[in-house]
Short mmCIF file of C-alpha atoms and ligand atoms in Angstrom, two decimals:
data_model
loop_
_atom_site.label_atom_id
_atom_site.label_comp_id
_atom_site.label_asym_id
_atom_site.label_seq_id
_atom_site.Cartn_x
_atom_site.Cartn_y
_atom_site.Cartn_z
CA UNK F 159 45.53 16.43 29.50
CA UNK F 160 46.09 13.75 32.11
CA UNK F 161 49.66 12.91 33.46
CA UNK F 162 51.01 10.76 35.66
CA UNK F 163 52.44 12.36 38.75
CA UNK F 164 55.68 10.05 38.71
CA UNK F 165 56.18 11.26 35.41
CA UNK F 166 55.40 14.91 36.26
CA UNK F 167 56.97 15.21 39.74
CA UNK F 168 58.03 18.22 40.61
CA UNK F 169 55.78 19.87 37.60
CA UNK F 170 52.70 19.21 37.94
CA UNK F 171 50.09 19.43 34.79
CA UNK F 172 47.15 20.78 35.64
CA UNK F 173 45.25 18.07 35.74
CA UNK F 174 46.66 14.85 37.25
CA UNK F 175 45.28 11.16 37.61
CA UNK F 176 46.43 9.16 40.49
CA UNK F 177 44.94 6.01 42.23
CA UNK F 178 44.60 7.79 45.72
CA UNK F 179 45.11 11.35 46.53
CA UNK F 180 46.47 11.74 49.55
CA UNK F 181 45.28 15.55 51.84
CA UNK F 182 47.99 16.13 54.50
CA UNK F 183 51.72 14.72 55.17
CA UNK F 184 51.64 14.30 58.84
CA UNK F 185 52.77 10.91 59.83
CA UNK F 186 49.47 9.79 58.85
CA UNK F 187 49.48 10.97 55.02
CA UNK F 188 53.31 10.67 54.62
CA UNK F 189 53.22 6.49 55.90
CA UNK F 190 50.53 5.58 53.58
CA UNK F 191 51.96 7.21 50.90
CA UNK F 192 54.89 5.16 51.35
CA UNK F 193 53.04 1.66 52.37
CA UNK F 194 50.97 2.17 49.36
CA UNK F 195 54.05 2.98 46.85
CA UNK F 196 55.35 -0.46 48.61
CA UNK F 197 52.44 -1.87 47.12
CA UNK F 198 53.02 -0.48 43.47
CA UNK F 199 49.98 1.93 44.42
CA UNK F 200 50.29 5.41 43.07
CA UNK F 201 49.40 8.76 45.19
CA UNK F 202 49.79 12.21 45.40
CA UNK F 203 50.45 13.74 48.61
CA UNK F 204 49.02 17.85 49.03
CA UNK F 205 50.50 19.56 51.83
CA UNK F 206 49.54 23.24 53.00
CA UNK F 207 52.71 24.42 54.82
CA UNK F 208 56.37 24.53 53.37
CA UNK F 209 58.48 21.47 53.75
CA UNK F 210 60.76 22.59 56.36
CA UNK F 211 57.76 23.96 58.44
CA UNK F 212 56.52 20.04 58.68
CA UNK F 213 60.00 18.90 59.18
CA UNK F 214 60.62 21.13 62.46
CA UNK F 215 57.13 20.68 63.61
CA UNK F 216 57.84 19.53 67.39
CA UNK F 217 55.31 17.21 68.67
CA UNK F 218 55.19 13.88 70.07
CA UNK F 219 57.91 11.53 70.60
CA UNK F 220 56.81 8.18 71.80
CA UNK F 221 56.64 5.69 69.55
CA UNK F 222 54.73 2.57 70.86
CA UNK F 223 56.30 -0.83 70.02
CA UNK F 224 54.34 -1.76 66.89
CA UNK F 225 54.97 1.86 65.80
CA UNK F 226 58.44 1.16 65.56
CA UNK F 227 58.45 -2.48 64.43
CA UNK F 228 56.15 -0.57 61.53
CA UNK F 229 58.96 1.64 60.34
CA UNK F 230 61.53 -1.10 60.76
CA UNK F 231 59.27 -3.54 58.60
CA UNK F 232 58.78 -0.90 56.50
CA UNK F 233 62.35 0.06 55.64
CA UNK F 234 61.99 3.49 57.07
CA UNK F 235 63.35 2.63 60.49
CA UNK F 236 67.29 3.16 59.75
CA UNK F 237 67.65 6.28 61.48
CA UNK F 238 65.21 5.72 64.51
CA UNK F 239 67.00 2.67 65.19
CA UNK F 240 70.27 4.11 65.94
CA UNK F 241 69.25 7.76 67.13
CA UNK F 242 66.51 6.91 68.79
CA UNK F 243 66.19 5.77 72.58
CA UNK F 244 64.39 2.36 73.38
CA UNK F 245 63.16 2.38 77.15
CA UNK F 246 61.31 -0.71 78.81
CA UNK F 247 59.75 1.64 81.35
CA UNK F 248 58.68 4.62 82.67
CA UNK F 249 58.45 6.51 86.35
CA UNK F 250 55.31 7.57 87.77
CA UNK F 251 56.58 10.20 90.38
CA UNK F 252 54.32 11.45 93.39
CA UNK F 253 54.36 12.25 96.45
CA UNK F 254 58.11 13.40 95.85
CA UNK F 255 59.34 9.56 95.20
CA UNK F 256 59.35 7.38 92.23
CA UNK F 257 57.65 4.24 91.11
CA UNK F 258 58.86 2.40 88.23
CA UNK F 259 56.41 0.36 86.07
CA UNK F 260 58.71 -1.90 84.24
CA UNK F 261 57.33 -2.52 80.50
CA UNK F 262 59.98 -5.09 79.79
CA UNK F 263 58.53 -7.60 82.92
CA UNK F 264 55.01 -6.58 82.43
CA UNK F 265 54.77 -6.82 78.61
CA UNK F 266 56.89 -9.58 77.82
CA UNK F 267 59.57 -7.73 76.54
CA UNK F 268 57.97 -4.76 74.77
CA UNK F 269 59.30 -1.46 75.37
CA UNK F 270 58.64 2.23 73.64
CA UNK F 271 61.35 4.20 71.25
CA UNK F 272 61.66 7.60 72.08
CA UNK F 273 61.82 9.85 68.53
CA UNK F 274 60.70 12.72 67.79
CA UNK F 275 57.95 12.79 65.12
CA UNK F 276 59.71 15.16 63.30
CA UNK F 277 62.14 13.11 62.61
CA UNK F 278 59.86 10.68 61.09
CA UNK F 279 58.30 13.10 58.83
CA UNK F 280 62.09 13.64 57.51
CA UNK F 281 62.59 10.20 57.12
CA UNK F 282 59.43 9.46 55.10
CA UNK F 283 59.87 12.84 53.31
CA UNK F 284 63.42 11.80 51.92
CA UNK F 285 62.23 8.57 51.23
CA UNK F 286 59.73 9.65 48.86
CA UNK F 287 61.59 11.82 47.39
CA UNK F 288 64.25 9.88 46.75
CA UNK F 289 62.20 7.47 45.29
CA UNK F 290 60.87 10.27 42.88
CA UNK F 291 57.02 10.21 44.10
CA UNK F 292 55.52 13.71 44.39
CA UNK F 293 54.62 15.87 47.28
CA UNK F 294 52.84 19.01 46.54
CA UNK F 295 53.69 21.09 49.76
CA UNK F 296 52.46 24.78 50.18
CA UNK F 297 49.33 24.03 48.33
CA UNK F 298 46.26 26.21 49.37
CA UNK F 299 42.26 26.28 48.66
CA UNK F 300 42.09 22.61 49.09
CA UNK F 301 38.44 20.93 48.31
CA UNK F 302 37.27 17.86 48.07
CA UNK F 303 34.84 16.71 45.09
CA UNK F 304 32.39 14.09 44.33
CA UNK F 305 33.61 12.06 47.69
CA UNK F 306 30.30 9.85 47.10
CA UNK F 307 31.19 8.67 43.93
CA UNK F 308 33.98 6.32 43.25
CA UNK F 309 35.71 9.18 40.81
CA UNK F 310 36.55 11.53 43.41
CA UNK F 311 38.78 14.26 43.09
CA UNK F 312 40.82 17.20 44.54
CA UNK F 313 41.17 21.01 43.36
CA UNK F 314 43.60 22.70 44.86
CA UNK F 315 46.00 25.95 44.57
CA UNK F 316 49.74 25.19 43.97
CA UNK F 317 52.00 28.53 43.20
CA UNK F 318 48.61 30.51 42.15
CA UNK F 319 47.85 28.10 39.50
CA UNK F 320 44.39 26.28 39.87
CA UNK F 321 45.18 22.28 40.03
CA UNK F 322 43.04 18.72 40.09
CA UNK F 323 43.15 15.39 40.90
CA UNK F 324 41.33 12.98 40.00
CA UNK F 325 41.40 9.73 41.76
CA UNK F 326 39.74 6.52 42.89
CA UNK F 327 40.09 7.33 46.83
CA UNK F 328 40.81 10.56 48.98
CA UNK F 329 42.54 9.91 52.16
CA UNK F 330 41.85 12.75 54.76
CA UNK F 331 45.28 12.45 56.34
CA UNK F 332 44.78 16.63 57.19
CA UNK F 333 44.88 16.41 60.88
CA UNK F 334 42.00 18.20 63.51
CA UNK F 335 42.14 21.71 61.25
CA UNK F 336 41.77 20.19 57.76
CA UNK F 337 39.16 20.10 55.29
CA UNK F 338 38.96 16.44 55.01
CA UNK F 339 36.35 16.32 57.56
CA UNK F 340 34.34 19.19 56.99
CA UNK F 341 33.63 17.94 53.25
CA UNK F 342 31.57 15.16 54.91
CA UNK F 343 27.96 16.51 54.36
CA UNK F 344 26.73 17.51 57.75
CA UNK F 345 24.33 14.85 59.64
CA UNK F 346 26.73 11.61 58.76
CA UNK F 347 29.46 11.85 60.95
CA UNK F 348 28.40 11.38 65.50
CA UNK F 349 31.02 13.68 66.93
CA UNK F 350 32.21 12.81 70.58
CA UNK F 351 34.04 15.29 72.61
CA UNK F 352 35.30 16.99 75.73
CA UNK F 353 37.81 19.71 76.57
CA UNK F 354 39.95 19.53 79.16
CA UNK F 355 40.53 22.99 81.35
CA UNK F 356 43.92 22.87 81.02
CA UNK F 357 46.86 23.00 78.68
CA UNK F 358 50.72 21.60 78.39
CA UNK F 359 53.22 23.83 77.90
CA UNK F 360 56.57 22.26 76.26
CA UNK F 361 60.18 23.31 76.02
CA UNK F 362 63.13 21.69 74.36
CA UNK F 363 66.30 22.41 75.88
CA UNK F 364 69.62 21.77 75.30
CA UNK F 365 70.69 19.24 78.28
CA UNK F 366 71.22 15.95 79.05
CA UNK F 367 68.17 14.50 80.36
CA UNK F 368 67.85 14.51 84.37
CA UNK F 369 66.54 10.97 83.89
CA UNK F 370 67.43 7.78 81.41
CA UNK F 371 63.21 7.15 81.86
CA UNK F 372 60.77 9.60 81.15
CA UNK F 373 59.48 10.59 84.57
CA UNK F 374 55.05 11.41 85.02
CA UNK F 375 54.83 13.37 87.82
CA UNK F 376 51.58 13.96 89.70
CA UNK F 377 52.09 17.54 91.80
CA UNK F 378 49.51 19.72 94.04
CA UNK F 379 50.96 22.76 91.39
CA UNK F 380 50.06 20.54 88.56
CA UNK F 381 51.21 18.05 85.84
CA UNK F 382 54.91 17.91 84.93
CA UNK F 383 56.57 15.48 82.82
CA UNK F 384 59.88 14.78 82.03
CA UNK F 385 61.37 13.52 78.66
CA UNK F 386 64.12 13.84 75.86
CA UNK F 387 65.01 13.63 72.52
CA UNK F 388 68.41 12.66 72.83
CA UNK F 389 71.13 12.45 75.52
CA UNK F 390 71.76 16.15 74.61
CA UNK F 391 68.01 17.43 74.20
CA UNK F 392 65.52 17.29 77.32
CA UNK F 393 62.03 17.94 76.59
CA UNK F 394 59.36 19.33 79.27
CA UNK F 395 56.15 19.49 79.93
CA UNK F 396 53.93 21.65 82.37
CA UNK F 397 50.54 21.70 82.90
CA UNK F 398 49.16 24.99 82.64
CA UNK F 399 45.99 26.57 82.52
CA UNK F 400 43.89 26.38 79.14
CA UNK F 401 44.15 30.26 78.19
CA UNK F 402 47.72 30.72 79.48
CA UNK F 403 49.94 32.53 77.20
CA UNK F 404 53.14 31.61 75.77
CA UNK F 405 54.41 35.07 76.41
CA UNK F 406 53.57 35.23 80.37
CA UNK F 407 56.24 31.92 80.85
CA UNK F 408 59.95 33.48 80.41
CA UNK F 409 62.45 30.90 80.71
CA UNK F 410 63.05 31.49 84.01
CA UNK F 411 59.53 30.92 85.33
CA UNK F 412 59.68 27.86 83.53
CA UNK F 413 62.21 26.27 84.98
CA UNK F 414 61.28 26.93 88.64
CA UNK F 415 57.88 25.48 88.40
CA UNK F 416 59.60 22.45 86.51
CA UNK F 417 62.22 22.34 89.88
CA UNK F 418 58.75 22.78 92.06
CA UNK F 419 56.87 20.01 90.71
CA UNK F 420 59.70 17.77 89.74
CA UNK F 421 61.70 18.07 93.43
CA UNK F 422 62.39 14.79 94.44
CA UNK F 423 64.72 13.68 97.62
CA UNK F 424 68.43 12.89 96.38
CA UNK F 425 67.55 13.91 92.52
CA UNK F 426 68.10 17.18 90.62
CA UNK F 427 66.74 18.52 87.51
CA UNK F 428 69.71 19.63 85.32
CA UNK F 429 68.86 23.20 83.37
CA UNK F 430 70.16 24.45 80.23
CA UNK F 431 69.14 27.15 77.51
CA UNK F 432 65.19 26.78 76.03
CA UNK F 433 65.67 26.08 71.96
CA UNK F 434 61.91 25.92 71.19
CA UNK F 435 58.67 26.49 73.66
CA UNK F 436 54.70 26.19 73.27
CA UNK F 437 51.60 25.75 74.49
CA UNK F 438 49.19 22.63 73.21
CA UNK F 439 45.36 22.52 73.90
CA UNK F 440 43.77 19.16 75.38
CA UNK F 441 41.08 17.45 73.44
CA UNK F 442 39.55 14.37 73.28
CA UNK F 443 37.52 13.74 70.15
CA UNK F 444 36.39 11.28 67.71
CA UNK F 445 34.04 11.09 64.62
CA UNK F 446 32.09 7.79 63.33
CA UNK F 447 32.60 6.53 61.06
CA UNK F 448 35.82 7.40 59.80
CA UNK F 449 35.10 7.32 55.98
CA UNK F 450 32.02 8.55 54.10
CA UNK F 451 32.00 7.05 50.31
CA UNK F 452 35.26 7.15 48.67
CA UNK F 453 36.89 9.40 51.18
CA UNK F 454 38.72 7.67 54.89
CA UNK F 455 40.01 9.84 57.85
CA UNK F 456 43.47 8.79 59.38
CA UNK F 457 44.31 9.97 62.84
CA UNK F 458 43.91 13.61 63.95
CA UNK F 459 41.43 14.41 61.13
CA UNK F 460 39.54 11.42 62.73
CA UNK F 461 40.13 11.53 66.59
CA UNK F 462 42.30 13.52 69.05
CA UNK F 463 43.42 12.44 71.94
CA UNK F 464 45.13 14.49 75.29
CA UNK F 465 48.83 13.70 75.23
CA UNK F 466 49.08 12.05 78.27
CA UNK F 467 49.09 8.57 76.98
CA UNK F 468 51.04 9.66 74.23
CA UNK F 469 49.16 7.87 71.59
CA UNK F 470 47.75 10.31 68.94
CA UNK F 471 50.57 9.75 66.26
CA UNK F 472 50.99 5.72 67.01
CA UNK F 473 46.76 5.68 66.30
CA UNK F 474 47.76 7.79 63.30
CA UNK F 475 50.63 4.96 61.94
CA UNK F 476 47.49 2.58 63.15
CA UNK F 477 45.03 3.74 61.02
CA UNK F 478 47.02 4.26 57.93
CA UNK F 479 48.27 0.40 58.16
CA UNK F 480 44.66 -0.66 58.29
CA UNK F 481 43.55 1.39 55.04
CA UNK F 482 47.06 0.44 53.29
CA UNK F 483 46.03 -3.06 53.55
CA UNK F 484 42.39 -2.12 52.04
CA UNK F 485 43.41 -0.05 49.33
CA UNK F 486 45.83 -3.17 48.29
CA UNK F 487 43.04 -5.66 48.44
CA UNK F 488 40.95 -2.98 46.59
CA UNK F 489 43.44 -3.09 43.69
CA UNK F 490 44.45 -6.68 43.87
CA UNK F 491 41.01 -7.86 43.44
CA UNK F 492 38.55 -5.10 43.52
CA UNK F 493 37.43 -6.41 46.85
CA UNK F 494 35.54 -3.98 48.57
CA UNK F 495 35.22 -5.44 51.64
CA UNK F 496 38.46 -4.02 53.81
CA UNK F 497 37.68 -0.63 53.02
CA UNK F 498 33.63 -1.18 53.79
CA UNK F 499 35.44 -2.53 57.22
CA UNK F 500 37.53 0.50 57.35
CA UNK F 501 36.45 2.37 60.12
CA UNK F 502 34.73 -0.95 62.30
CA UNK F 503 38.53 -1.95 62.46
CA UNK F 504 40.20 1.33 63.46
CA UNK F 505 37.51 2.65 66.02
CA UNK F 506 38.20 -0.55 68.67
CA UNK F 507 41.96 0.82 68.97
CA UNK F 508 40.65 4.23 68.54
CA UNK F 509 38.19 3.92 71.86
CA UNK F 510 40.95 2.20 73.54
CA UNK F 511 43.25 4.66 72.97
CA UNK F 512 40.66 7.07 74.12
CA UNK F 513 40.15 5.94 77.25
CA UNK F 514 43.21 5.17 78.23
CA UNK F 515 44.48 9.13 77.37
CA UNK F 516 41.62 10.13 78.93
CA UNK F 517 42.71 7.87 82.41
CA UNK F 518 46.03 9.02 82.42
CA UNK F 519 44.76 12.70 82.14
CA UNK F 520 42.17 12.72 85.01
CA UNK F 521 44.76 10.27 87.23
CA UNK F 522 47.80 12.79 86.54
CA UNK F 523 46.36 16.63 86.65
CA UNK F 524 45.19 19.03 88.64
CA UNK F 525 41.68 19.98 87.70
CA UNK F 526 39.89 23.81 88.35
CA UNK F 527 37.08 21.86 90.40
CA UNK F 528 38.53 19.38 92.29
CA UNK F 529 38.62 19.43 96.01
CA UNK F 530 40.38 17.66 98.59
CA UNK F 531 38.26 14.78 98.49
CA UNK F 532 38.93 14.08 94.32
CA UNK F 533 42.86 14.57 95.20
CA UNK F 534 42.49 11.41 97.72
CA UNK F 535 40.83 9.62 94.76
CA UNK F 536 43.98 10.35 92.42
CA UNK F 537 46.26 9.71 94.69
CA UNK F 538 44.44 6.48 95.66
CA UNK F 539 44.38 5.65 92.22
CA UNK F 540 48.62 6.34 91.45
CA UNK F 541 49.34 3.78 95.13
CA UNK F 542 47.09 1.07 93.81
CA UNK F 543 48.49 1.39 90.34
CA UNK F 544 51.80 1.07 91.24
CA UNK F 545 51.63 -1.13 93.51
CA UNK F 546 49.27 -3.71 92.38
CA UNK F 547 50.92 -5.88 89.19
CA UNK F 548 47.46 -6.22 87.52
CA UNK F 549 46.83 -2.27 87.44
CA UNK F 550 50.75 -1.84 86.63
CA UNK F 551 49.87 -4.47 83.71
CA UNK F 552 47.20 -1.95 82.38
CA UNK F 553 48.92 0.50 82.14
CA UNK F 554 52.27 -0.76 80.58
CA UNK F 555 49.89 -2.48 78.17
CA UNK F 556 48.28 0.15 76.94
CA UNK F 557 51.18 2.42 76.82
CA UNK F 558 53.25 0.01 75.00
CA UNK F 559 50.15 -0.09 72.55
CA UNK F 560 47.80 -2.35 73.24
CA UNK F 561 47.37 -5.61 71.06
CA UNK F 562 43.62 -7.43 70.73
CA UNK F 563 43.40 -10.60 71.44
CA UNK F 564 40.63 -11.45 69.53
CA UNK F 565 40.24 -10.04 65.69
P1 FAD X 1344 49.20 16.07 61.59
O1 FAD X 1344 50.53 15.72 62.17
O2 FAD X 1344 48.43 17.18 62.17
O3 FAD X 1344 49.39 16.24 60.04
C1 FAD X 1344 48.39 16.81 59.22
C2 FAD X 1344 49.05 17.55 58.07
O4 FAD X 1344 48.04 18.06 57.21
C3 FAD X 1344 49.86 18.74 58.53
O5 FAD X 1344 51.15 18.69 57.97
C4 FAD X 1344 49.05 19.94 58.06
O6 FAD X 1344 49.88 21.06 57.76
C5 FAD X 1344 48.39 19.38 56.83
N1 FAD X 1344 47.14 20.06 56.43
C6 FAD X 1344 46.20 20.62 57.22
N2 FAD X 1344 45.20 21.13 56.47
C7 FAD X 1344 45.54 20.87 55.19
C8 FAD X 1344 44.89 21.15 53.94
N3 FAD X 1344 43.73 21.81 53.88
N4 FAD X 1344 45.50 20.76 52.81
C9 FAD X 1344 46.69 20.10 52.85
N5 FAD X 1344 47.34 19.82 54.00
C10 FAD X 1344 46.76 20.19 55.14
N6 FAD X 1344 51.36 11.41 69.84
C11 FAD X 1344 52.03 10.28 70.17
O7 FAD X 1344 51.74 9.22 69.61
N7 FAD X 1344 53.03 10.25 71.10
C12 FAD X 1344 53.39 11.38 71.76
O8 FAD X 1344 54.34 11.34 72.56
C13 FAD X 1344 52.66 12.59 71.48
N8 FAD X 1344 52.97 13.74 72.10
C14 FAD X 1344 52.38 14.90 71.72
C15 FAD X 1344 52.75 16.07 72.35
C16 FAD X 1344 52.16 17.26 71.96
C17 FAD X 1344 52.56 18.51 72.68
C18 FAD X 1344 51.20 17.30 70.90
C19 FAD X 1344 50.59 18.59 70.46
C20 FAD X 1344 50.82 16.14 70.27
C21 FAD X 1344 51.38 14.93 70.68
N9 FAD X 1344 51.04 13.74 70.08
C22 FAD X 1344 51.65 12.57 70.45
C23 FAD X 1344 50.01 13.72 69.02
C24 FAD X 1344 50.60 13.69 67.60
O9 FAD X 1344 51.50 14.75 67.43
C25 FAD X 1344 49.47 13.75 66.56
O10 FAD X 1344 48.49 12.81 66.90
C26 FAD X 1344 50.01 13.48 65.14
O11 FAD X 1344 50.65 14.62 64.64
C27 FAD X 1344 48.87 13.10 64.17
O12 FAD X 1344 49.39 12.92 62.88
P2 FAD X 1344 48.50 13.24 61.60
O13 FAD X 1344 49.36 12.93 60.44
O14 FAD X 1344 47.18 12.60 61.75
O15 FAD X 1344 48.20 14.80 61.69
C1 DHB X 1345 56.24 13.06 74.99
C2 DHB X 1345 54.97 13.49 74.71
C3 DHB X 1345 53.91 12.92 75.36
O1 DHB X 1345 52.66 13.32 75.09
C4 DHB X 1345 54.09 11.93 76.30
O2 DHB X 1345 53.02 11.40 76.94
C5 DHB X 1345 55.36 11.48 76.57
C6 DHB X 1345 56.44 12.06 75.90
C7 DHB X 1345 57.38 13.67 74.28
O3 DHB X 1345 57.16 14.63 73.51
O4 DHB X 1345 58.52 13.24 74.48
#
């Protein structure tokens, strides 16, 4: 039997036909879902964990500019536009005083929202829903089939019952852990890497933010940065070492390496009770290309970068825009060409986005084998960057998201 999913949303058949099956509803797998049903395309979206474990997942919360002008255009920008917190700039803070670098001047008016990606996925969640399209969360045994022909499919596990669908394209939208990537038969993909020998550990806590701009602050102790959710929600950083454990930080020792690093002549942090902690690994990694036959990686499944730069879910809303815009030519025409250009077109923002994670990262921590002499370079590095407009310019560029010139 085959059944259309918008038919058979919320019971599935067994078997199900769709036009792209969709593996993961990160911000990656839960935009194109929705820029695709835009486009009259039809998808399934498969997700592993229960809907309110995506929808409290804490992660990022920058949003470059074209990230939000994306929801906005979009129509899923309602709620970021009045909860969330546009800023046209950001501190660098070292050597215990601050240094603005002013997006707004540099960038010709572009600035960053600050929203928490959770908050996305409940946006896009609810409008899917509400629009009747299906999402298959807490789905498990996940494999991908026949990815070199152009009838792919997925088989799946939804409430103990075996399911499939069949499809004309898979989109790997499953983040670093999935199985997209690992159904890619081994010698295709070139895998670039490096781990970095440290780790962030994050808090959200209930205060007002010490600071209207988030605040980067380069510290002998280590990497701290300052930023919020909303003008009742700070959230944290710290770097820490890469096998610290969660347990070892109490609150307590949490805030007084925060007040260490952060100190700053006339300025106090404000403290207030810890609602969620963690501890995040730093990775930089990417695999080309980013589609093998009928199946295309979006963001993390595809490339990770070291929160620094605070770009891994804007490259995710990147990505997804790019292989929207393929899989409508595809339909509209059966033009090939967009998707054959798939992964050409993402990697250039991809390797941008790498290396500018990657500069912040070395410019802003403290690494195991650095001496004295590679702590002049850094702090070399912040003077000139502040203080120079063309290095100032690179930086708000790239951290407003970084627009080519030439196509
Ligand atoms: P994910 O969000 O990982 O989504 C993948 C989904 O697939 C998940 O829901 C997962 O449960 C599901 N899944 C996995 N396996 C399967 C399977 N087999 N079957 C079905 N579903 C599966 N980025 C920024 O742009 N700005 C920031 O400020 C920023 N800050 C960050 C701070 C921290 C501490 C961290 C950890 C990350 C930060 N990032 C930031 C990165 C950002 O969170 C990720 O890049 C983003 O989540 C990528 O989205 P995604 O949809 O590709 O993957
Ligand atoms: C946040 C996360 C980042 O990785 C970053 O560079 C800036 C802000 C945040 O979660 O608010």
């Amino acid at each position: 039997m085959r059944t259309s999913p918008s038919q058979k949303c919320g019971v599935p058949a067994s078997l199900v036909r769709t036009q792209v099956a969709i593996v993961g509803a990160g911000p990656a797998g839960l935009m194109l879902a929705h820029l695709l049903s835009l486009d009259g395309i039809e998808s399934v979206v498969i997700e592993s964990r229960t809907r309110t474990y995506v929808e409290h997942r804490v992660r990022a919360g920058v949003l470059e500019q074209g990230s939000a002008d994306l929801l906005d255009a979009t129509g899923a920008g309602a709620r970021m536009r009045s909860e969330g917190l546009v800023h046209h700039g950001i501190q660098l803070r070292f050597g215990g005083s601050d240094h603005r670098i002013d997006f707004g001047e540099l960038t010709g008016g572009r600035g960053i929202t600050v929203y928490g990606q959770q908050e996305i996925v409940k946006d896009l969640i609810a409008l899917r829903l509400s629009a009747g399209h299906p999402i298959l969360f807490e789905v498990s045994d996940v494999e991908l089939h026949d990815i070199r022909s152009d009838q792919p499919s997925v088989s799946f596990l939804l409430d103990g019952a075996s399911m499939s669908i069949d499809c004309d394209i898979v989109a790997g939208c499953d983040g670093f852990h999935g199985v997209s990537r690992d159904s890619i038969p081994a010698g295709v993909l070139t895998t670039y890497e490096r781990d970095y020998p440290f780790a962030w550990l994050g808090i959200l806590a209930g205060i007002a933010p010490s600071s209207e701009e988030l605040i980067y602050c380069y510290h002998e102790r280590g990497f701290a940065l300052l930023s919020m959710r909303s003008p009742t929600v700070g959230r944290l950083y710290l770097q820490v070492p890469a096998d610290e454990r969660i347990g070892d930080w109490p609150d307590a020792r949490i805030w007084e390496e925060l007040q260490a690093r952060l100190a700053a002549a006339g300025w106090s942090l404000a403290e207030g009770p810890v609602t969620e902690k963690g501890i995040s690994a730093m990775r930089s990694f990417v695999v080309e290309p980013m589609q093998f036959g009928r199946l295309f990686l979006s963001g993390d499944a595809a490339h990770i970068v070291p929160p620094t730069g605070a770009k891994g879910m804007n490259l995710a809303l990147r990505d997804v825009s790019v292989l929207a815009e393929a899989v409508a030519a595809f339909y509209a025409a059966g033009d090939t060409r967009l998707l054959d250009e798939y992964s050409a077109n993402c990697l250039r923002r991809v390797w941008r986005a790498q290396h500018f994670s990657w500069w912040m990262t070395s410019m802003l921590h403290r690494f195991p084998d650095h001496d004295a002499y590679q702590a002049q370079l850094q702090r070399a590095q912040l003077a000139y960057t502040v203080d120079s407009r063309a290095a100032s310019t690179s930086l708000a560029e790239n951290y407003v998201g970084y627009e080519w010139a030439t196509t």
